[in-house]
Structures are given as C-alpha cells and as structure tokens.
Amino acid sequence: LKSDDESVRKFALQRLHLRWYHGTTSMMISMLKAANAPARAVSEVQGVVQQCDVCRGWQNPPPHSVASTRLVQ
C-alpha cells in the first residue's frame, strides 16, 4: 500500500477486499485508517470496491421505467 506505483496499490487493495470477504467501502476505509495506511491508498478503496464483479452482482438493479396511459370514459 505504500508503493508509488498505482497498479501495485490497487492490486493490494483488491487482495484485501477479497480477504475481508468482499468488505464494503466504509468498512475497508475504517480498517485502513485504523492501520495508518497512506491517504492515497485509502482514497482508492471506493474504485476497487466498485470494480469488483461479485459485489456488483449483489447490488440492487436500477428502477425500471414503466409507461402508463389513461383511458377517457
């Protein structure tokens, strides 16, 4: 997490995300802050969690648009 290379930091965050059983963004941020992780690593957590295919599969789908009409009587 202390690496200057962004790809190394993101890989480490992805591994932590999986190791922490697909932890949420807020949980990962609080754990990293408690461990005194660098601020740039903490700022990249949200992007890593959003890119996780398993976590995206469990998100609620967006609302569907439904057409409605009125009949005059």
PDB file of C-alpha atoms in Angstrom:
ATOM      1  CA  LEU A   1       0.000   0.000   0.000  1.00  0.00           C
ATOM      2  CA  LYS A   2       2.978   2.292   0.431  1.00  0.00           C
ATOM      3  CA  SER A   3       4.157   1.783  -3.150  1.00  0.00           C
ATOM      4  CA  ASP A   4       4.401   4.707  -5.540  1.00  0.00           C
ATOM      5  CA  ASP A   5       3.042   2.511  -8.331  1.00  0.00           C
ATOM      6  CA  GLU A   6      -0.755   2.815  -8.599  1.00  0.00           C
ATOM      7  CA  SER A   7      -1.217  -0.681 -10.058  1.00  0.00           C
ATOM      8  CA  VAL A   8       0.620  -2.253  -7.092  1.00  0.00           C
ATOM      9  CA  ARG A   9      -1.596  -0.358  -4.626  1.00  0.00           C
ATOM     10  CA  LYS A  10      -4.793  -1.346  -6.437  1.00  0.00           C
ATOM     11  CA  PHE A  11      -3.726  -4.993  -6.555  1.00  0.00           C
ATOM     12  CA  ALA A  12      -3.037  -4.943  -2.821  1.00  0.00           C
ATOM     13  CA  LEU A  13      -6.427  -3.328  -2.157  1.00  0.00           C
ATOM     14  CA  GLN A  14      -8.150  -5.938  -4.323  1.00  0.00           C
ATOM     15  CA  ARG A  15      -6.480  -8.707  -2.327  1.00  0.00           C
ATOM     16  CA  LEU A  16      -7.572  -7.091   0.945  1.00  0.00           C
ATOM     17  CA  HIS A  17     -11.113  -6.682  -0.400  1.00  0.00           C
ATOM     18  CA  LEU A  18     -11.278 -10.407  -1.152  1.00  0.00           C
ATOM     19  CA  ARG A  19      -9.570 -11.403   2.096  1.00  0.00           C
ATOM     20  CA  TRP A  20     -12.053  -9.326   4.078  1.00  0.00           C
ATOM     21  CA  TYR A  21     -14.920 -11.240   2.433  1.00  0.00           C
ATOM     22  CA  HIS A  22     -15.771  -8.513  -0.076  1.00  0.00           C
ATOM     23  CA  GLY A  23     -15.770  -5.786   2.550  1.00  0.00           C
ATOM     24  CA  THR A  24     -17.760  -2.627   1.949  1.00  0.00           C
ATOM     25  CA  THR A  25     -16.111   0.684   1.150  1.00  0.00           C
ATOM     26  CA  SER A  26     -16.813   2.137   4.584  1.00  0.00           C
ATOM     27  CA  MET A  27     -15.514  -0.968   6.374  1.00  0.00           C
ATOM     28  CA  MET A  28     -12.315  -1.039   4.339  1.00  0.00           C
ATOM     29  CA  ILE A  29     -11.698   2.686   4.819  1.00  0.00           C
ATOM     30  CA  SER A  30     -12.144   2.428   8.585  1.00  0.00           C
ATOM     31  CA  MET A  31      -9.820  -0.601   8.782  1.00  0.00           C
ATOM     32  CA  LEU A  32      -7.145   1.087   6.670  1.00  0.00           C
ATOM     33  CA  LYS A  33      -7.347   4.301   8.683  1.00  0.00           C
ATOM     34  CA  ALA A  34      -7.026   2.307  11.902  1.00  0.00           C
ATOM     35  CA  ALA A  35      -3.917   0.655  10.432  1.00  0.00           C
ATOM     36  CA  ASN A  36      -2.459   4.078   9.474  1.00  0.00           C
ATOM     37  CA  ALA A  37      -2.468   3.279   5.761  1.00  0.00           C
ATOM     38  CA  PRO A  38      -1.355   6.047   3.387  1.00  0.00           C
ATOM     39  CA  ALA A  39      -4.069   8.516   2.390  1.00  0.00           C
ATOM     40  CA  ARG A  40      -3.676   7.798  -1.323  1.00  0.00           C
ATOM     41  CA  ALA A  41      -4.371   4.107  -0.704  1.00  0.00           C
ATOM     42  CA  VAL A  42      -7.466   4.960   1.342  1.00  0.00           C
ATOM     43  CA  SER A  43      -8.714   7.226  -1.452  1.00  0.00           C
ATOM     44  CA  GLU A  44      -8.501   4.355  -3.977  1.00  0.00           C
ATOM     45  CA  VAL A  45     -10.719   1.985  -1.961  1.00  0.00           C
ATOM     46  CA  GLN A  46     -14.013   3.115  -3.470  1.00  0.00           C
ATOM     47  CA  GLY A  47     -12.807   2.468  -7.025  1.00  0.00           C
ATOM     48  CA  VAL A  48     -11.585  -1.004  -6.124  1.00  0.00           C
ATOM     49  CA  VAL A  49     -14.877  -1.965  -4.478  1.00  0.00           C
ATOM     50  CA  GLN A  50     -16.888  -0.588  -7.410  1.00  0.00           C
ATOM     51  CA  GLN A  51     -14.850  -2.682  -9.869  1.00  0.00           C
ATOM     52  CA  CYS A  52     -15.500  -5.952  -8.022  1.00  0.00           C
ATOM     53  CA  ASP A  53     -17.693  -8.190 -10.196  1.00  0.00           C
ATOM     54  CA  VAL A  54     -19.056 -10.188  -7.257  1.00  0.00           C
ATOM     55  CA  CYS A  55     -20.082  -7.068  -5.321  1.00  0.00           C
ATOM     56  CA  ARG A  56     -21.687  -5.515  -8.392  1.00  0.00           C
ATOM     57  CA  GLY A  57     -23.725  -8.691  -8.877  1.00  0.00           C
ATOM     58  CA  TRP A  58     -25.257  -8.248  -5.404  1.00  0.00           C
ATOM     59  CA  GLN A  59     -26.280  -4.608  -5.872  1.00  0.00           C
ATOM     60  CA  ASN A  60     -29.928  -3.739  -6.384  1.00  0.00           C
ATOM     61  CA  PRO A  61     -30.852  -3.191 -10.024  1.00  0.00           C
ATOM     62  CA  PRO A  62     -31.875   0.320 -11.057  1.00  0.00           C
ATOM     63  CA  PRO A  63     -35.598   1.041 -11.196  1.00  0.00           C
ATOM     64  CA  HIS A  64     -37.308   0.232 -14.471  1.00  0.00           C
ATOM     65  CA  SER A  65     -39.267   2.877 -16.300  1.00  0.00           C
ATOM     66  CA  VAL A  66     -42.900   1.935 -16.756  1.00  0.00           C
ATOM     67  CA  ALA A  67     -45.162   3.575 -19.294  1.00  0.00           C
ATOM     68  CA  SER A  68     -48.659   4.457 -18.131  1.00  0.00           C
ATOM     69  CA  THR A  69     -51.720   5.643 -20.002  1.00  0.00           C
ATOM     70  CA  ARG A  70     -55.147   6.952 -19.067  1.00  0.00           C
ATOM     71  CA  LEU A  71     -58.357   5.988 -20.765  1.00  0.00           C
ATOM     72  CA  VAL A  72     -61.090   8.555 -21.023  1.00  0.00           C
ATOM     73  CA  GLN A  73     -64.527   7.152 -20.144  1.00  0.00           C
TER      74      GLN A  73
END
